[in-house]
Short mmCIF file of C-alpha atoms and ligand atoms in Angstrom, two decimals:
data_model
loop_
_atom_site.label_atom_id
_atom_site.label_comp_id
_atom_site.label_asym_id
_atom_site.label_seq_id
_atom_site.Cartn_x
_atom_site.Cartn_y
_atom_site.Cartn_z
CA MET S 1 0.00 0.00 0.00
CA GLU S 2 2.90 2.43 0.77
CA LYS S 3 3.84 2.06 -2.88
CA LEU S 4 0.66 3.85 -4.01
CA ILE S 5 1.37 7.43 -5.06
CA SER S 6 -2.04 8.50 -3.74
CA HIS S 7 -1.01 7.12 -0.33
CA ARG S 8 1.67 9.81 -0.02
CA SER S 9 -0.48 12.80 0.74
CA ASN S 10 0.63 16.43 0.74
CA LEU S 11 3.97 15.98 -0.93
CA GLN S 12 5.81 19.30 -1.12
CA SER S 13 8.34 18.13 -3.68
CA VAL S 14 8.77 15.21 -6.09
CA PRO S 15 10.48 12.24 -4.39
CA GLN S 16 13.78 11.27 -6.04
CA LEU S 17 12.42 7.94 -7.33
CA TYR S 18 9.77 9.74 -9.39
CA ILE S 19 12.14 12.20 -11.09
CA LEU S 20 12.64 11.25 -14.73
CA PRO S 21 16.02 11.49 -16.45
CA PRO S 22 16.19 14.84 -18.31
CA GLU S 23 15.67 13.30 -21.79
CA THR S 24 12.23 11.87 -20.96
CA ARG S 25 10.91 14.77 -18.87
CA PRO S 26 7.74 16.21 -20.43
CA GLY S 27 9.01 19.75 -20.02
CA ASN S 28 11.74 19.05 -22.53
CA THR S 29 9.52 18.46 -25.54
CA GLN S 30 7.30 20.89 -27.36
CA VAL S 31 3.60 20.09 -27.11
CA LEU S 32 1.19 21.23 -29.80
CA ILE S 33 -2.10 22.41 -28.42
CA PHE S 34 -3.65 23.83 -31.58
CA GLU S 35 -3.50 20.72 -33.70
CA THR S 36 -5.75 18.03 -32.35
CA ILE S 37 -6.97 14.51 -32.98
CA PRO S 38 -10.17 14.13 -35.06
CA VAL S 39 -13.57 14.48 -33.36
CA ILE S 40 -16.07 12.13 -35.00
CA ASP S 41 -19.85 12.38 -34.70
CA PHE S 42 -21.36 8.92 -34.16
CA LEU S 43 -24.84 10.20 -35.05
CA GLN S 44 -23.83 9.63 -38.68
CA LEU S 45 -24.31 5.91 -38.04
CA GLY S 46 -28.00 6.40 -38.75
CA THR S 47 -27.65 8.89 -41.59
CA ASP S 48 -24.41 8.21 -43.44
CA ARG S 49 -22.75 4.99 -42.29
CA ALA S 50 -20.29 4.98 -45.20
CA GLU S 51 -19.04 8.45 -44.26
CA LEU S 52 -18.68 7.41 -40.60
CA ILE S 53 -16.64 4.36 -41.63
CA LYS S 54 -14.43 6.57 -43.77
CA GLN S 55 -13.79 9.01 -40.91
CA VAL S 56 -13.10 6.28 -38.34
CA THR S 57 -10.76 4.39 -40.66
CA ARG S 58 -8.87 7.50 -41.68
CA ALA S 59 -8.40 8.63 -38.07
CA ALA S 60 -7.26 5.11 -37.11
CA GLN S 61 -4.72 5.18 -39.93
CA GLU S 62 -3.39 8.70 -39.54
CA PHE S 63 -3.57 9.29 -35.79
CA GLY S 64 -4.43 5.95 -34.19
CA PHE S 65 -6.69 8.15 -32.04
CA PHE S 66 -10.00 9.98 -32.30
CA GLN S 67 -12.71 11.37 -30.04
CA LEU S 68 -16.27 10.14 -30.46
CA ILE S 69 -19.29 12.33 -29.68
CA ASN S 70 -23.02 11.47 -29.73
CA HIS S 71 -22.05 7.84 -29.17
CA GLY S 72 -25.30 6.87 -27.44
CA VAL S 73 -23.86 6.04 -23.99
CA PRO S 74 -25.93 8.38 -21.75
CA ASP S 75 -24.07 11.41 -20.37
CA THR S 76 -25.55 10.67 -16.95
CA LEU S 77 -23.93 7.22 -16.97
CA LEU S 78 -20.55 8.74 -17.90
CA ASP S 79 -20.89 11.18 -14.99
CA LYS S 80 -21.81 8.38 -12.60
CA VAL S 81 -18.80 6.29 -13.62
CA LEU S 82 -16.36 9.18 -13.25
CA ASN S 83 -17.92 10.07 -9.89
CA VAL S 84 -17.75 6.55 -8.52
CA ALA S 85 -14.16 6.26 -9.81
CA ASN S 86 -13.20 9.44 -7.95
CA GLU S 87 -15.05 8.29 -4.84
CA PHE S 88 -13.14 5.02 -4.89
CA PHE S 89 -9.84 6.88 -4.69
CA GLU S 90 -11.19 9.10 -1.90
CA LEU S 91 -12.07 6.10 0.31
CA PRO S 92 -10.23 5.74 3.62
CA GLY S 93 -6.96 3.80 3.49
CA GLU S 94 -8.37 0.64 5.07
CA ASP S 95 -11.03 0.28 2.36
CA LYS S 96 -8.45 0.60 -0.40
CA GLU S 97 -6.10 -1.73 1.45
CA SER S 98 -8.56 -4.58 0.96
CA VAL S 99 -8.37 -4.15 -2.83
CA TYR S 100 -4.63 -3.42 -3.00
CA SER S 101 -2.56 -6.32 -4.31
CA GLU S 102 0.88 -6.92 -5.78
CA ASN S 103 -0.19 -10.24 -7.27
CA PRO S 104 -0.72 -9.80 -11.02
CA MET S 105 -2.89 -12.95 -11.08
CA GLN S 106 -5.53 -11.36 -8.84
CA SER S 107 -8.65 -10.60 -10.88
CA CYS S 108 -9.52 -7.23 -9.37
CA ARG S 109 -6.78 -5.15 -7.83
CA LEU S 110 -5.49 -1.73 -6.93
CA TYR S 111 -1.79 -1.13 -7.61
CA THR S 112 0.57 1.44 -9.04
CA SER S 113 2.74 -0.28 -11.65
CA ILE S 114 3.11 -3.84 -12.96
CA ASP S 115 6.86 -3.43 -12.99
CA TYR S 116 7.31 -1.45 -9.75
CA MET S 117 10.24 -3.46 -8.39
CA ARG S 118 12.25 -3.32 -11.61
CA GLU S 119 11.42 0.07 -13.10
CA ARG S 120 14.13 2.72 -12.71
CA VAL S 121 11.64 5.55 -12.16
CA HIS S 122 8.12 5.33 -10.80
CA TYR S 123 5.13 6.98 -12.43
CA TRP S 124 2.59 9.32 -10.87
CA ARG S 125 -0.42 7.01 -11.23
CA ASP S 126 -2.39 4.42 -9.28
CA VAL S 127 -4.83 2.11 -11.02
CA LEU S 128 -7.81 -0.03 -10.14
CA ARG S 129 -8.14 -2.77 -12.72
CA HIS S 130 -10.53 -5.67 -13.31
CA PRO S 131 -12.20 -7.73 -16.05
CA CYS S 132 -15.81 -6.86 -16.97
CA HIS S 133 -17.08 -9.52 -19.37
CA PRO S 134 -19.06 -11.64 -18.91
CA LEU S 135 -20.33 -9.57 -16.00
CA GLU S 136 -21.63 -12.46 -13.87
CA GLU S 137 -18.19 -14.11 -13.85
CA HIS S 138 -16.37 -11.05 -12.55
CA ILE S 139 -18.66 -8.66 -10.68
CA GLN S 140 -18.34 -10.53 -7.36
CA PHE S 141 -14.63 -9.67 -7.26
CA TRP S 142 -15.16 -5.93 -7.81
CA PRO S 143 -14.88 -3.41 -4.95
CA GLN S 144 -17.83 -3.34 -2.53
CA LYS S 145 -17.18 0.30 -1.76
CA PRO S 146 -18.38 2.83 -2.79
CA PRO S 147 -21.70 0.95 -2.42
CA GLN S 148 -22.95 1.90 -5.91
CA TYR S 149 -19.69 0.76 -7.59
CA ARG S 150 -20.89 -2.61 -8.90
CA ASP S 151 -24.22 -1.28 -10.18
CA VAL S 152 -22.81 1.74 -11.97
CA VAL S 153 -19.73 0.04 -13.41
CA GLY S 154 -21.81 -3.02 -14.37
CA SER S 155 -24.23 -0.95 -16.46
CA TYR S 156 -21.39 1.07 -17.91
CA SER S 157 -19.36 -2.00 -18.93
CA VAL S 158 -22.26 -3.39 -20.91
CA GLU S 159 -22.79 -0.09 -22.75
CA VAL S 160 -19.09 0.37 -23.50
CA ARG S 161 -18.83 -3.16 -24.83
CA LYS S 162 -21.68 -2.56 -27.27
CA LEU S 163 -20.04 0.62 -28.51
CA GLY S 164 -16.59 -0.96 -28.73
CA LEU S 165 -17.87 -3.94 -30.72
CA CYS S 166 -19.80 -1.59 -33.00
CA LEU S 167 -16.60 0.39 -33.65
CA LEU S 168 -14.72 -2.84 -34.40
CA ASP S 169 -17.47 -3.74 -36.85
CA LEU S 170 -17.12 -0.38 -38.61
CA ILE S 171 -13.34 -0.81 -38.67
CA SER S 172 -13.59 -4.30 -40.16
CA GLU S 173 -15.82 -2.89 -42.88
CA GLY S 174 -13.40 0.00 -43.45
CA LEU S 175 -10.52 -2.43 -43.84
CA GLY S 176 -12.51 -4.61 -46.23
CA LEU S 177 -12.83 -7.57 -43.84
CA GLU S 178 -15.99 -9.65 -43.55
CA SER S 179 -18.67 -8.45 -41.17
CA GLY S 180 -18.27 -10.05 -37.73
CA PHE S 181 -14.52 -10.50 -38.18
CA PHE S 182 -13.74 -9.40 -34.61
CA VAL S 183 -16.62 -11.26 -32.96
CA GLY S 184 -15.61 -14.14 -30.64
CA GLU S 185 -12.13 -14.92 -29.28
CA LEU S 186 -10.57 -11.79 -30.76
CA SER S 187 -12.70 -9.46 -28.65
CA GLN S 188 -13.59 -11.85 -25.80
CA VAL S 189 -11.94 -10.02 -22.92
CA GLN S 190 -12.90 -6.61 -21.58
CA ILE S 191 -10.87 -4.90 -18.88
CA MET S 192 -11.59 -1.65 -17.08
CA ALA S 193 -8.72 0.39 -15.68
CA THR S 194 -9.46 3.41 -13.51
CA ASN S 195 -6.35 5.57 -13.59
CA HIS S 196 -5.82 8.07 -10.80
CA TYR S 197 -3.19 10.81 -11.14
CA PRO S 198 -2.91 12.79 -7.88
CA LEU S 199 -1.73 16.42 -7.73
CA CYS S 200 1.96 16.65 -8.50
CA PRO S 201 4.15 19.39 -6.97
CA ASP S 202 6.31 19.63 -10.14
CA PRO S 203 4.79 18.22 -13.37
CA SER S 204 7.93 19.10 -15.36
CA LEU S 205 9.83 16.26 -13.63
CA THR S 206 7.30 13.42 -13.78
CA LEU S 207 4.92 11.46 -15.96
CA GLY S 208 1.64 9.79 -15.00
CA LEU S 209 2.26 7.15 -17.65
CA PRO S 210 5.35 6.79 -19.83
CA LYS S 211 5.21 6.67 -23.63
CA HIS S 212 3.40 3.45 -24.60
CA SER S 213 0.87 1.89 -26.96
CA ASP S 214 -1.95 -0.25 -25.61
CA VAL S 215 -1.63 -4.07 -25.72
CA ASN S 216 -5.18 -4.63 -26.93
CA LEU S 217 -7.40 -4.16 -29.98
CA ILE S 218 -9.00 -0.90 -28.96
CA THR S 219 -9.36 1.39 -25.93
CA LEU S 220 -12.34 3.61 -25.08
CA LEU S 221 -11.43 6.20 -22.46
CA ILE S 222 -13.38 8.87 -20.59
CA GLN S 223 -11.16 11.57 -19.22
CA GLY S 224 -13.47 14.10 -17.54
CA GLU S 225 -12.49 17.76 -17.60
CA VAL S 226 -8.78 17.68 -16.76
CA SER S 227 -6.33 17.23 -19.64
CA GLY S 228 -3.15 15.19 -19.39
CA LEU S 229 -3.19 12.68 -22.25
CA GLN S 230 -0.77 13.40 -25.12
CA VAL S 231 -0.44 11.54 -28.42
CA LEU S 232 2.71 11.24 -30.50
CA LYS S 233 2.08 12.18 -34.14
CA ASP S 234 4.93 12.79 -36.59
CA GLU S 235 7.34 13.07 -33.65
CA GLN S 236 5.30 15.83 -32.00
CA TRP S 237 3.19 15.51 -28.87
CA LEU S 238 -0.46 16.57 -29.26
CA THR S 239 -2.66 17.24 -26.24
CA VAL S 240 -5.99 15.44 -26.28
CA GLN S 241 -8.25 18.33 -25.29
CA PRO S 242 -11.17 17.22 -23.13
CA VAL S 243 -14.43 17.30 -25.11
CA PRO S 244 -17.48 17.03 -22.82
CA ASN S 245 -18.95 13.51 -22.75
CA ALA S 246 -16.72 12.23 -25.55
CA PHE S 247 -14.90 8.92 -25.69
CA VAL S 248 -11.23 9.04 -26.57
CA VAL S 249 -10.71 5.97 -28.75
CA ASN S 250 -7.33 4.52 -29.66
CA ILE S 251 -6.00 1.61 -31.65
CA GLY S 252 -3.88 -0.96 -29.79
CA HIS S 253 -0.92 -3.07 -30.94
CA ILE S 254 -3.12 -6.06 -31.76
CA LEU S 255 -5.28 -4.12 -34.22
CA GLN S 256 -2.17 -2.74 -35.88
CA ILE S 257 -0.96 -6.32 -36.40
CA ILE S 258 -4.29 -7.70 -37.62
CA SER S 259 -4.59 -4.78 -40.06
CA ASN S 260 -1.04 -5.59 -41.24
CA GLY S 261 0.13 -2.11 -40.35
CA LYS S 262 -2.76 -0.28 -42.06
CA LEU S 263 -4.00 1.05 -38.72
CA CYS S 264 -1.62 2.67 -36.31
CA SER S 265 -1.31 2.00 -32.58
CA ALA S 266 -0.09 5.48 -31.72
CA GLU S 267 2.18 6.03 -28.76
CA HIS S 268 0.80 8.20 -25.98
CA ARG S 269 1.72 9.34 -22.47
CA VAL S 270 0.14 11.15 -19.53
CA VAL S 271 1.51 14.32 -17.96
CA THR S 272 0.72 15.32 -14.39
CA ASN S 273 -0.93 18.44 -13.04
CA GLU S 274 -0.15 20.66 -10.06
CA LYS S 275 -3.64 22.17 -9.70
CA SER S 276 -6.06 19.26 -10.16
CA SER S 277 -5.87 15.56 -9.67
CA ARG S 278 -7.16 13.56 -12.63
CA THR S 279 -9.14 10.33 -12.83
CA THR S 280 -9.79 8.54 -16.13
CA VAL S 281 -11.67 5.36 -16.93
CA ALA S 282 -10.21 3.19 -19.70
CA SER S 283 -12.02 0.20 -21.17
CA TYR S 284 -9.83 -2.17 -23.13
CA ILE S 285 -11.12 -4.77 -25.59
CA ASN S 286 -8.64 -7.64 -25.76
CA PRO S 287 -8.40 -11.09 -27.35
CA SER S 288 -8.68 -14.16 -25.13
CA PHE S 289 -5.41 -15.48 -23.69
CA ASN S 290 -5.06 -18.35 -26.12
CA CYS S 291 -6.24 -16.46 -29.19
CA GLN S 292 -3.92 -16.71 -32.18
CA ILE S 293 -3.03 -13.28 -33.59
CA GLU S 294 -1.85 -12.64 -37.14
CA PRO S 295 -2.39 -10.21 -40.01
CA ALA S 296 -5.86 -10.92 -41.48
CA LYS S 297 -5.48 -13.35 -44.39
CA ALA S 298 -8.21 -11.60 -46.39
CA LEU S 299 -6.25 -8.34 -46.24
CA LEU S 300 -3.07 -9.95 -47.51
CA ALA S 301 -4.92 -11.71 -50.32
CA GLU S 302 -6.71 -8.54 -51.39
CA ASP S 303 -3.58 -6.76 -52.59
CA SER S 304 -1.10 -9.66 -52.50
CA SER S 305 0.87 -7.90 -49.79
CA ALA S 306 3.40 -9.70 -47.62
CA PRO S 307 2.59 -10.06 -43.91
CA LEU S 308 4.51 -7.58 -41.76
CA TYR S 309 4.12 -9.71 -38.60
CA ARG S 310 4.30 -13.40 -37.76
CA ALA S 311 1.53 -15.29 -35.98
CA PHE S 312 1.64 -15.66 -32.17
CA ALA S 313 -0.56 -16.43 -29.18
CA TYR S 314 -1.86 -13.33 -27.39
CA LYS S 315 -0.61 -14.64 -24.03
CA ASP S 316 2.97 -14.74 -25.38
CA PHE S 317 2.65 -11.12 -26.46
CA LEU S 318 1.54 -10.08 -22.97
CA ARG S 319 4.64 -11.70 -21.52
CA THR S 320 7.16 -10.31 -24.02
CA TYR S 321 5.56 -6.85 -23.86
CA VAL S 322 6.60 -6.40 -20.24
CA THR S 323 10.19 -7.67 -20.67
CA ASP S 324 10.75 -5.79 -23.95
CA THR S 325 9.34 -2.55 -22.55
CA HIS S 326 11.59 -2.92 -19.52
CA GLN S 327 14.62 -3.28 -21.78
CA GLY S 328 13.58 -0.37 -24.01
CA VAL S 329 12.93 -2.66 -27.01
CA PRO S 330 9.82 -1.82 -29.14
CA PRO S 331 7.34 -4.60 -28.25
CA LEU S 332 6.39 -5.36 -31.88
CA GLU S 333 9.98 -5.78 -33.03
CA ARG S 334 10.28 -9.50 -32.26
CA TYR S 335 7.04 -10.22 -34.15
CA ALA S 336 7.97 -8.19 -37.24
CA LEU S 337 8.94 -10.03 -40.45
C1 OGA X 401 -4.08 3.81 -20.58
C2 OGA X 401 -3.86 5.22 -20.91
C3 OGA X 401 -4.56 7.52 -20.61
C4 OGA X 401 -5.16 8.44 -19.57
O1 OGA X 401 -4.83 3.53 -19.62
O2 OGA X 401 -3.49 2.94 -21.28
O3 OGA X 401 -3.09 5.51 -21.80
O4 OGA X 401 -5.33 9.60 -19.91
N1 OGA X 401 -4.57 6.15 -20.23
O5 OGA X 401 -5.42 7.98 -18.46
NI1 NI X 402 -2.63 3.75 -22.99
#
């Protein structure tokens, strides 16, 4: 529990172990705030589906990121989820203690970093993470406090899954894959990660999350009103400006591989803030552990292109991702042909 950054209240300065080496400090790179990732209106689904597919596919190719508005998940539900997420992190220490765990095999747990013991610098984030699908298999392991947690997060998980699968369907159509391509093992697992970034006395020295791409197919994130997420595009960092009630959607490594490099799993990071803490809720759609991942055969056949990646089991990728990231090796390198 002492490892949690939120456990160290009222820090006046950044502890040595959280100070990044100068080359990776966020203050040392220019951040563009006027250029931004595309904002896509999901209402087009009912009026101009082809145009929506075009916009989603283009954003996934060029940025690997977009924001989605009018997505149909009720604003009130988004508010409730962000509220309950914040309330979880405001619980007294003993309530959080019962969810805290350093065992990566535990289904639902609160922790700060998967690689805490080995990482050279720690990051300014705690996370509550658990699987969400199917609900009845997992909900009994979720936090019991705040009392409305299971109800609110349960309803939310179902809604987010529908939206995520719908986006995957649009993406498969945009890529020219058969309808239902992602249904089944490829999108079996759904994880929710509630990221909490407490106030930081000196944001120029720290990061909430280091530069990374997600290890899944697709992520749907709600970020509330406080900014902090930055996306790397053409070697420049872009701030993802909060848009009220929007989902920030990004493409993960696995979708980049399946699309044979047509879609881009953009790197992103999180900067900290000295005025406001920040809580975000990320929903990841992942393949099942034993699912075989490879560039879609239909895509290769379509334009007789060579596969850029070899086939592998998703569980092997999860393992090599951690060791490669630790050693500073790009996690797709060993799978590239
Ligand atoms: C993530 C992530 C961004 C954020 O959870 O993988 O990149 O703003 N989160 O919390
Ligand atoms: Ni991420």
